[in-house]
PDB file of C-alpha atoms in Angstrom:
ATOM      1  CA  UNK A  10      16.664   0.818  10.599  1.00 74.00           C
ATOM      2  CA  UNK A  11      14.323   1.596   7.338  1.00 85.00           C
ATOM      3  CA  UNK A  12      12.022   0.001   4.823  1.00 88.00           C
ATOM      4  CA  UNK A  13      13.651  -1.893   2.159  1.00 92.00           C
ATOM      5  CA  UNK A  14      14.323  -0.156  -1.308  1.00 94.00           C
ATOM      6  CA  UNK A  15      11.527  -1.992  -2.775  1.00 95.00           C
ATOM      7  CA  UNK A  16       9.203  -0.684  -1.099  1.00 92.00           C
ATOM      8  CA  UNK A  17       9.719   2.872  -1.320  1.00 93.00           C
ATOM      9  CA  UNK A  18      10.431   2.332  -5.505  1.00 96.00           C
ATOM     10  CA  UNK A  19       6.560   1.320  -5.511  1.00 96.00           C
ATOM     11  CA  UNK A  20       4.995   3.490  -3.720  1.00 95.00           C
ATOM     12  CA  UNK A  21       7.680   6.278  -4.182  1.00 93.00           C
ATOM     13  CA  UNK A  22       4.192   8.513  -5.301  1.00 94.00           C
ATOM     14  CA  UNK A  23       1.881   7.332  -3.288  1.00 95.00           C
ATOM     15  CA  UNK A  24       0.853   9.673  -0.593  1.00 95.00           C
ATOM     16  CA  UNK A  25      -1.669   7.041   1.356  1.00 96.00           C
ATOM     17  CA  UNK A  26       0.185   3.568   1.605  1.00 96.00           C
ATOM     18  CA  UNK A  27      -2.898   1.393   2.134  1.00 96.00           C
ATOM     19  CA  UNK A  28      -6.035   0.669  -0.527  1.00 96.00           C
ATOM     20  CA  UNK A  29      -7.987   3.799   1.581  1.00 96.00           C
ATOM     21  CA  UNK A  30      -8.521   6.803  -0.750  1.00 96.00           C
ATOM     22  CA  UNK A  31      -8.647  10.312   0.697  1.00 96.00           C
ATOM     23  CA  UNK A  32     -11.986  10.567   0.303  1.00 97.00           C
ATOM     24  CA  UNK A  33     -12.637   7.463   2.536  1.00 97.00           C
ATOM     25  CA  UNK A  34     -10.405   8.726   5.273  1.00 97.00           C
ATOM     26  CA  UNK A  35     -12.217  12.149   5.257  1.00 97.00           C
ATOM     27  CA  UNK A  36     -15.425   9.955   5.655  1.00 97.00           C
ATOM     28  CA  UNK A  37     -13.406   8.269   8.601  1.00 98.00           C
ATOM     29  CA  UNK A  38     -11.872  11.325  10.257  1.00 97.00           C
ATOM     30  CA  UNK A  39     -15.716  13.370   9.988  1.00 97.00           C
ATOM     31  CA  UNK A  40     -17.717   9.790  11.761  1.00 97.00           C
ATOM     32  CA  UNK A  41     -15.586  10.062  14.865  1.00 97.00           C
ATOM     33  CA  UNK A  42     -17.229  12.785  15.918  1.00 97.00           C
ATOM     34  CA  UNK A  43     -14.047  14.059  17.792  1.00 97.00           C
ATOM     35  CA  UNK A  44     -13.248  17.606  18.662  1.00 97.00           C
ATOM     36  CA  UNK A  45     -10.350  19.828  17.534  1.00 97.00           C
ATOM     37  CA  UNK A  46      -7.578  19.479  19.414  1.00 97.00           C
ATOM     38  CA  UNK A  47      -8.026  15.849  19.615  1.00 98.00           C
ATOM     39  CA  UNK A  48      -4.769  13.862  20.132  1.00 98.00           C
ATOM     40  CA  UNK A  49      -3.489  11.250  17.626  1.00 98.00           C
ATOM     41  CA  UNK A  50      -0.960   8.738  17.978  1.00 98.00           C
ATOM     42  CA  UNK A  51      -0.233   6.904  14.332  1.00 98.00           C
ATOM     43  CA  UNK A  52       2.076   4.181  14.379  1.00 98.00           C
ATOM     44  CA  UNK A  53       3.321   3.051  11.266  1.00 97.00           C
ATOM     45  CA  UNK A  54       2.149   6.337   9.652  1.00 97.00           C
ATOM     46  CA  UNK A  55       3.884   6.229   6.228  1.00 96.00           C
ATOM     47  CA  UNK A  56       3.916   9.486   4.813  1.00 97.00           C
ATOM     48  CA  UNK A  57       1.473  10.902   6.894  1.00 98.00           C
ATOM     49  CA  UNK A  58      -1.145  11.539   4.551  1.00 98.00           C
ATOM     50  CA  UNK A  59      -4.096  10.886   7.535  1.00 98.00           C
ATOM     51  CA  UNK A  60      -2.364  12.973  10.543  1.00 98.00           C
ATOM     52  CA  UNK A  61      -1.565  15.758   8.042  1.00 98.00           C
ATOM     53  CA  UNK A  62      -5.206  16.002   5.991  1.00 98.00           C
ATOM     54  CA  UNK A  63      -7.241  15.040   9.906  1.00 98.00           C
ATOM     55  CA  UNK A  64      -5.219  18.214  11.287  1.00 98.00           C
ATOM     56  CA  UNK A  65      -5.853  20.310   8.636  1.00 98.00           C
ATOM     57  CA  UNK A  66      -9.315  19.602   8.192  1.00 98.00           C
ATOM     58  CA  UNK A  67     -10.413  18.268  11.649  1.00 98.00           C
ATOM     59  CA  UNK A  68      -7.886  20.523  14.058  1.00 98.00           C
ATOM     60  CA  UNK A  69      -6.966  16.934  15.513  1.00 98.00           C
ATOM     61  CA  UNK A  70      -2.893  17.015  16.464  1.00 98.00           C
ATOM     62  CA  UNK A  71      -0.769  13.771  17.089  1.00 97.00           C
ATOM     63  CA  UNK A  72       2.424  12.004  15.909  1.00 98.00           C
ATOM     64  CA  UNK A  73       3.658   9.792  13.734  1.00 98.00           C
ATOM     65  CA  UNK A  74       5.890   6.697  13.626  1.00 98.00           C
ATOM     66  CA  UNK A  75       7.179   5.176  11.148  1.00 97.00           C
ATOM     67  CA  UNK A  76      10.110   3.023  10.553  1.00 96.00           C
ATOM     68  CA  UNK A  77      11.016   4.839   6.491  1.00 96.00           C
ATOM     69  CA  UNK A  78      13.622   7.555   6.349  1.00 96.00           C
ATOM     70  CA  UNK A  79      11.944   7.835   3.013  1.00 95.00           C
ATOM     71  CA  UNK A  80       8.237   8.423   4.368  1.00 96.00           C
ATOM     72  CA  UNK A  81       8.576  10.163   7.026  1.00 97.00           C
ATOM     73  CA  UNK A  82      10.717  13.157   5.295  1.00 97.00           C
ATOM     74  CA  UNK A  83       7.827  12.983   2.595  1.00 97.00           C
ATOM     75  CA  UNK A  84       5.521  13.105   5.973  1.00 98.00           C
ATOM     76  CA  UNK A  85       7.191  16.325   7.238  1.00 98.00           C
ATOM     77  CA  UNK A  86       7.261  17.485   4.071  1.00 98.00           C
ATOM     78  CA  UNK A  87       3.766  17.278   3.673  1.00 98.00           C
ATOM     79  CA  UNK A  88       2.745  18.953   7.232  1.00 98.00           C
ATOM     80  CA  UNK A  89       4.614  22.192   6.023  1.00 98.00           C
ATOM     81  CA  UNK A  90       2.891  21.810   2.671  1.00 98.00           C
ATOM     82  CA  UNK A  91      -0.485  21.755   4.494  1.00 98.00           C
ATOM     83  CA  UNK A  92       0.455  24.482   7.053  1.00 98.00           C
ATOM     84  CA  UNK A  93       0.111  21.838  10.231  1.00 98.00           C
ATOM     85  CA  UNK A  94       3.488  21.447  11.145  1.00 98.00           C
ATOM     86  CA  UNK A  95       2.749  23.137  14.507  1.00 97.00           C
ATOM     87  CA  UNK A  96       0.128  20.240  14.788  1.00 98.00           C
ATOM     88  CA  UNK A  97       2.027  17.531  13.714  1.00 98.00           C
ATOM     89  CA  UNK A  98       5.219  15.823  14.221  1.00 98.00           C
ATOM     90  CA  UNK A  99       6.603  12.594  12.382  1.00 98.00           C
ATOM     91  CA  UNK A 100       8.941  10.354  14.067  1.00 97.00           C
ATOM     92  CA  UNK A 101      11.086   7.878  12.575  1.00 97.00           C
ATOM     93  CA  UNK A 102      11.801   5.118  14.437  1.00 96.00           C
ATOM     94  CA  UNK A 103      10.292   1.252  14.884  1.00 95.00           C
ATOM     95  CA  UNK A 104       7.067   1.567  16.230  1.00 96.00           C
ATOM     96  CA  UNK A 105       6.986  -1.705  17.246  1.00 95.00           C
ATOM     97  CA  UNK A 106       7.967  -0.542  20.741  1.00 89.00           C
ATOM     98  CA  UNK A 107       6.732   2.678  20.757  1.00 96.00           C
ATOM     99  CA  UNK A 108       4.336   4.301  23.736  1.00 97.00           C
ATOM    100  CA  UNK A 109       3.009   7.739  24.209  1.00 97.00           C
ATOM    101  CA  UNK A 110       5.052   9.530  26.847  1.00 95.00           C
ATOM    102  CA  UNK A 111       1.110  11.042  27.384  1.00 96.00           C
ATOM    103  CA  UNK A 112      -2.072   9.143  27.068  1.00 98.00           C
ATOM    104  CA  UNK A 113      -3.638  10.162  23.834  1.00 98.00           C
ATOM    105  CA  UNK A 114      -7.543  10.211  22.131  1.00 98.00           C
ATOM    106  CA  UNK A 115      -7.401   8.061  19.090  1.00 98.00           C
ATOM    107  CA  UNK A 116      -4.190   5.088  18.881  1.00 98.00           C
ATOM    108  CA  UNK A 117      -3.979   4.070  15.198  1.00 98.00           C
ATOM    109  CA  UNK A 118      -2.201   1.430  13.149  1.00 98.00           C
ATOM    110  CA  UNK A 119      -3.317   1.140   9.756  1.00 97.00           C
ATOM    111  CA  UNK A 120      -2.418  -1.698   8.039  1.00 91.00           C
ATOM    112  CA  UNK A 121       0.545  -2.410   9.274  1.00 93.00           C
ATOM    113  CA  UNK A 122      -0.904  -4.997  12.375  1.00 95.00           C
ATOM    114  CA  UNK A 123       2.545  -6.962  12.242  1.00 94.00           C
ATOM    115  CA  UNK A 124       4.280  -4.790  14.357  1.00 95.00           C
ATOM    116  CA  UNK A 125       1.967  -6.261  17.045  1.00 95.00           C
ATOM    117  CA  UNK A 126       2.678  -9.594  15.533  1.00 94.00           C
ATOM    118  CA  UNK A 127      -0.807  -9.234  14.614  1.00 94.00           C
ATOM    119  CA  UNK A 128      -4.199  -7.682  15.879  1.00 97.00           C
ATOM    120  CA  UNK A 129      -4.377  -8.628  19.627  1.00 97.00           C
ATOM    121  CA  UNK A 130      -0.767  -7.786  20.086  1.00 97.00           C
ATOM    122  CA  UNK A 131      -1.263  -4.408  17.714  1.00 98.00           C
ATOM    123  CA  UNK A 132      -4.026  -3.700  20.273  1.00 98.00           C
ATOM    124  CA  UNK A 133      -2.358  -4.594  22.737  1.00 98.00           C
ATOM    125  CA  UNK A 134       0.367  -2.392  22.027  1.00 98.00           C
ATOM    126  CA  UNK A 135      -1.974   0.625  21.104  1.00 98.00           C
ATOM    127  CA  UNK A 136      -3.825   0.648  24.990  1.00 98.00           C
ATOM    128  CA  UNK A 137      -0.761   1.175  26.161  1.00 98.00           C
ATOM    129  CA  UNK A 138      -0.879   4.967  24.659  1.00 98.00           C
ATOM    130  CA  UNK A 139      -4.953   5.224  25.233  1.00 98.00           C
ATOM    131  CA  UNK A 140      -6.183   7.191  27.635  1.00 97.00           C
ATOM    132  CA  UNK A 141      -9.869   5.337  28.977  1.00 97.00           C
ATOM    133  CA  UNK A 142     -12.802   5.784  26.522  1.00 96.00           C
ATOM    134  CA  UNK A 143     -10.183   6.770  23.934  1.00 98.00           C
ATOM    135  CA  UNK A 144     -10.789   5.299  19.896  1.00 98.00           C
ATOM    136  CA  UNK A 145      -8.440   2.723  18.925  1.00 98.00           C
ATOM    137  CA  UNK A 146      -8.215   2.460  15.028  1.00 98.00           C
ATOM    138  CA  UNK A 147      -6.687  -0.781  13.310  1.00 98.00           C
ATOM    139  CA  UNK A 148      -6.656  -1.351   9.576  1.00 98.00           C
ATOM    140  CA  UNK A 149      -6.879  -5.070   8.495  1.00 97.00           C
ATOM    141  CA  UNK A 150      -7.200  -6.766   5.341  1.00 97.00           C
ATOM    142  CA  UNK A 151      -9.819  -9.699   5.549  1.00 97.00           C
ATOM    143  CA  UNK A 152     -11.739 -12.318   3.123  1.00 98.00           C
ATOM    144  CA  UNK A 153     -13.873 -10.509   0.917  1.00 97.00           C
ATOM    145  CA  UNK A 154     -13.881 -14.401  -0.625  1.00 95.00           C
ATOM    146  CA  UNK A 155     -12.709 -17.097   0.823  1.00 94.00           C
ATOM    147  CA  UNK A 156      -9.793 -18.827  -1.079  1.00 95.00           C
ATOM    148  CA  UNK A 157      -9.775 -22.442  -2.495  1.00 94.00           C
ATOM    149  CA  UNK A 158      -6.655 -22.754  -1.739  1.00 94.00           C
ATOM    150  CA  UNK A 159      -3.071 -21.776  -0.635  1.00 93.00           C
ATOM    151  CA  UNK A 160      -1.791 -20.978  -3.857  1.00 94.00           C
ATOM    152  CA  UNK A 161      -4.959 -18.555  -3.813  1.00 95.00           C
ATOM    153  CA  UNK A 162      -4.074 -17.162  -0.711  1.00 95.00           C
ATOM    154  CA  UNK A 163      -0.310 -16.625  -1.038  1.00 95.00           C
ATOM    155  CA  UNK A 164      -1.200 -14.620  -4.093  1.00 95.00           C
ATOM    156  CA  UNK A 165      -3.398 -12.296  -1.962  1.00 94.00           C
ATOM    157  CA  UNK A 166       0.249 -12.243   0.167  1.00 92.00           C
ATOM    158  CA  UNK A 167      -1.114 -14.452   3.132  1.00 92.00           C
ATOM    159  CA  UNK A 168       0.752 -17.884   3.873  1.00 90.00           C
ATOM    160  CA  UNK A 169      -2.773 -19.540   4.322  1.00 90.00           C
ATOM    161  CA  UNK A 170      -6.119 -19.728   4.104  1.00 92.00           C
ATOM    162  CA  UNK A 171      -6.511 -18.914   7.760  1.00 92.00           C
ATOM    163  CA  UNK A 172      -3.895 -15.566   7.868  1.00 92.00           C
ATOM    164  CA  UNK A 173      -7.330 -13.819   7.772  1.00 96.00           C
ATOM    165  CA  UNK A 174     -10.910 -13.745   8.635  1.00 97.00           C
ATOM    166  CA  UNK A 175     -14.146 -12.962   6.781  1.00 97.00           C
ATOM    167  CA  UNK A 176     -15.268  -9.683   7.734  1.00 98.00           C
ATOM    168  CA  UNK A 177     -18.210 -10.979  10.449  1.00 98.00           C
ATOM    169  CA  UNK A 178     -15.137 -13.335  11.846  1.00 98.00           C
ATOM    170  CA  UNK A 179     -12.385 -10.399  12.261  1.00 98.00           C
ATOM    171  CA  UNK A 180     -15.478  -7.842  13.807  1.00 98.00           C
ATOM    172  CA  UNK A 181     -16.167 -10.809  16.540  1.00 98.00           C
ATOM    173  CA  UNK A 182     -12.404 -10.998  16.704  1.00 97.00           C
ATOM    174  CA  UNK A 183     -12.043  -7.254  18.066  1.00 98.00           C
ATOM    175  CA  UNK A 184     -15.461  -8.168  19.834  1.00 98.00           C
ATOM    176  CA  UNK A 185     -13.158 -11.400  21.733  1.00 98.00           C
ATOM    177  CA  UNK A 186     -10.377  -8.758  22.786  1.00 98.00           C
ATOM    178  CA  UNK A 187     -12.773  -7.160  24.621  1.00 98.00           C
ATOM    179  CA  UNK A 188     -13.587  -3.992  21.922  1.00 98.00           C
ATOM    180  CA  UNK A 189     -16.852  -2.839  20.859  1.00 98.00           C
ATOM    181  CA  UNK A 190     -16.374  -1.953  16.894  1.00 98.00           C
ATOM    182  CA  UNK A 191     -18.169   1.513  16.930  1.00 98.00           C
ATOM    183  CA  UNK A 192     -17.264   2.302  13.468  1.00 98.00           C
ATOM    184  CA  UNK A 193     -15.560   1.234  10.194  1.00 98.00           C
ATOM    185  CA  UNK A 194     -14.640   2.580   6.798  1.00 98.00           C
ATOM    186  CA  UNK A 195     -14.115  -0.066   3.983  1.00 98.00           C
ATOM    187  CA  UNK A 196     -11.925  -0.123   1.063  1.00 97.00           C
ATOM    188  CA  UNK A 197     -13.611  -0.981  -2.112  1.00 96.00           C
ATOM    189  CA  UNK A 198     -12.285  -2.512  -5.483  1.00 96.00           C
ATOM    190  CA  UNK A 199     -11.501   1.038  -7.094  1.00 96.00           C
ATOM    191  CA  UNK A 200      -9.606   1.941  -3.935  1.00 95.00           C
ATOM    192  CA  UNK A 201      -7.649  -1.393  -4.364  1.00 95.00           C
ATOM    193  CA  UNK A 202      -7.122  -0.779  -8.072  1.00 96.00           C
ATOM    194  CA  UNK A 203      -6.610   3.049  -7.173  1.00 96.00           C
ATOM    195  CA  UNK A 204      -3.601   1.564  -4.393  1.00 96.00           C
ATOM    196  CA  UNK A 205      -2.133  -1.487  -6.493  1.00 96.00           C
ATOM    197  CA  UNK A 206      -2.615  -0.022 -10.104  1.00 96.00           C
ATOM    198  CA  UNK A 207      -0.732   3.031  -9.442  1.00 96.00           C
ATOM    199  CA  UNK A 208       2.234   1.395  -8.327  1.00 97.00           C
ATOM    200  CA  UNK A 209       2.521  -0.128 -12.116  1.00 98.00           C
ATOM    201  CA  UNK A 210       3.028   3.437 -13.752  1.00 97.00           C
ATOM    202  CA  UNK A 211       5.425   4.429 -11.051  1.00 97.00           C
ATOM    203  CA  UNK A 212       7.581   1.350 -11.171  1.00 98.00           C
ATOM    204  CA  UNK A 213       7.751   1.508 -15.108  1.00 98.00           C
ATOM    205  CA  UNK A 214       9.001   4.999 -15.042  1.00 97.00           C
ATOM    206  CA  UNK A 215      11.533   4.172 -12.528  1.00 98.00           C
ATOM    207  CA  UNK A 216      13.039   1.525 -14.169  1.00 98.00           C
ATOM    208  CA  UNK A 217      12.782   4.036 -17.319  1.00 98.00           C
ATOM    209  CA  UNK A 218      15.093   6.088 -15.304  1.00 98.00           C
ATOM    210  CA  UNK A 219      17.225   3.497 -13.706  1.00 98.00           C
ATOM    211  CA  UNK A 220      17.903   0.220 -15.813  1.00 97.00           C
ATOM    212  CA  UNK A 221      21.378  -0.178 -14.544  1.00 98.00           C
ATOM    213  CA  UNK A 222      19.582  -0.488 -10.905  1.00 98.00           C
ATOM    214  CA  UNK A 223      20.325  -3.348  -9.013  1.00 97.00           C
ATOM    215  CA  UNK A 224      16.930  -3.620  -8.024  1.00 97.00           C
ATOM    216  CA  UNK A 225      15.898  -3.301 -12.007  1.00 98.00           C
ATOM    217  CA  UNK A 226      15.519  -7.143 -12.580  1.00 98.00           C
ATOM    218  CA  UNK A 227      13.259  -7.419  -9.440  1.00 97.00           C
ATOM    219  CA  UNK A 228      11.081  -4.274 -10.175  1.00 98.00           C
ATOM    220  CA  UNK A 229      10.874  -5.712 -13.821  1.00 98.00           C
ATOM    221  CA  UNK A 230       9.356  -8.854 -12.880  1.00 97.00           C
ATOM    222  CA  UNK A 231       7.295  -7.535 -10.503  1.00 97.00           C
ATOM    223  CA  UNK A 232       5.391  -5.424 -13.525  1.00 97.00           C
ATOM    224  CA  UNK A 233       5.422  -7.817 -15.634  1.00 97.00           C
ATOM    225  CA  UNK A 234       3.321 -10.020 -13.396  1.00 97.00           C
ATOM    226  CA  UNK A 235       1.689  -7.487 -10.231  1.00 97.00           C
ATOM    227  CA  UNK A 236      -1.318  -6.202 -12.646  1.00 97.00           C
ATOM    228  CA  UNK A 237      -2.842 -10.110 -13.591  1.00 97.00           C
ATOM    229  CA  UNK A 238      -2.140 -10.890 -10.209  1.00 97.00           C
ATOM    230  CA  UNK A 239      -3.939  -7.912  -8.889  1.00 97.00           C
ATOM    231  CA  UNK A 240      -6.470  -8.396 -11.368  1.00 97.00           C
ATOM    232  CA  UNK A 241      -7.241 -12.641 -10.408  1.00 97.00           C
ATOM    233  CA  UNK A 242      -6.408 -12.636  -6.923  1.00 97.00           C
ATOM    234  CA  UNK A 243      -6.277  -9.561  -4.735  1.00 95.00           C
ATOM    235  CA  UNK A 244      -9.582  -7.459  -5.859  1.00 95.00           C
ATOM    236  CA  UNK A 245     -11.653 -10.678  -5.942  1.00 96.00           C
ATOM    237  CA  UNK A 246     -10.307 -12.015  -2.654  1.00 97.00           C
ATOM    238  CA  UNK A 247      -9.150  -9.443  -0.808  1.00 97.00           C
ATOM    239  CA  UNK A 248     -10.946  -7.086   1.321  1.00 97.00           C
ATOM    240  CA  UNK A 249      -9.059  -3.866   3.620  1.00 97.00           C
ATOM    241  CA  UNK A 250     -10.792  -1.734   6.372  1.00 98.00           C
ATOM    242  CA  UNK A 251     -10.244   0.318   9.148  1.00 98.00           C
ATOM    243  CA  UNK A 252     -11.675  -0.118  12.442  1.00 98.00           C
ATOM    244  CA  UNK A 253     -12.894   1.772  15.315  1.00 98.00           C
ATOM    245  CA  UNK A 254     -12.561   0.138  18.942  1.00 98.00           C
ATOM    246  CA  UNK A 255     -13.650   0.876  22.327  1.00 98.00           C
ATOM    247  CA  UNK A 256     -12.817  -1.181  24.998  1.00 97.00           C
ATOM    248  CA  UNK A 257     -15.867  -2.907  26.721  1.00 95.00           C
TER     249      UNK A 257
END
């Protein structure tokens, strides 16, 4: 059970695995208004760049869970580096099916919604680790355009037109699963070029260090064509926030 390779070859640097800057989720973790000690539960946490940086500089504890060998060492790692690894704990394991053994405060899943098979089924999943009047946080990419077309779409990585919502359509969305949307934080086009753009350097220097990879030729083609991709399709279409839900 883990990522593939690929994934943790491009993002083997990346600390925050989502177009979100740690600037943005300080913004995020400071407009909860939430007191120290406040319980998180982070499925899909990566390297635990948010649990790690909210418990240092909010008091919050929680888990993670994430289905990367890779990321979730780097996530311990990072707790002892940041002197909360009394606060924190990572997990790895598929958090498709994973539940709080105790209600928590805040139930997160930041853009990775496809372990629900999608938002309602994310959130669905999330209540079940929410105590009542607890924050539920989901990250979502949406339309910042609308595409012409498919070819437009599958570029931005979406199989069609409709995989996503303009941003009034996906707040109503939460708003028809029965959540108020009391706050969100938005990714911008620098955070998307800060997110997509650094993956370039890191791929070239891996494949620097390992030509005779066998993952070389796919890494290879991916940099040769990711940054005018980037550039025509995903910061013009694209959009990426984070959302804050209470249920009605």
């Amino acid at each position: 059970m883990d990522l593939p390779r690929i994934f943790t070859i491009r993002e083997s640097n990346h600390r925050i695995h989502n177009p979100l800057t740690p600037d943005k989720y300080a913004v995020l973790g400071r407009a909860l208004h939430l007191a120290p000690g406040t319980r998180v539960l982070d499925l899909a946490s990566g390297s635990g760049e948010m649990l790690c940086t909210w418990a240092r500089d909010l008091g919050f504890t929680g888990t993670g869970v994430d289905i990367s060998t890779v990321f979730t060492e780097r996530a311990r790692a990072r707790a002892v580096e940041l002197g909360v690894a009394d606060r924190v704990e990572f997990v790895h394991a598929d958090a498709s099916g994973h539940v709080a053994d105790e209600p928590v405060d805040v139930a997160a899943c930041i853009g990775a919604t496809w372990i629900g098979n999608g938002v309602a089924g994310t959130a669905e999943l999330l209540s079940r680790s929410l105590r009542p009047g607890g924050l539920m946080l989901i990250g979502e990419p949406y339309w910042r355009r609308t595409p012409p077309d498919q070819e437009t779409a599958q570029a931005c990585h979406a199989d069609h037109p409709s995989d996503f919502l303009p941003l009034p359509d996906l707040i109503e969305r939460f708003g028809d699963l029965g959540y108020d949307v009391v706050e969100m934080v938005l990714a911008d086009q620098d955070s998307w070029d800060r997110y997509s753009a650094a993956q370039w350097l890191t791929m070239r220097r891996w494949l620097d260090r390992n030509p005779d990879d066998e993952l070389a030729p796919q890494v290879r083609a991916e940099l040769a064509t990711e940054p005018a991709r980037h550039a025509r399709y995903t910061r013009e279409y694209l959009g990426w926030g984070v959302f804050a839900l209470m249920k009605h």
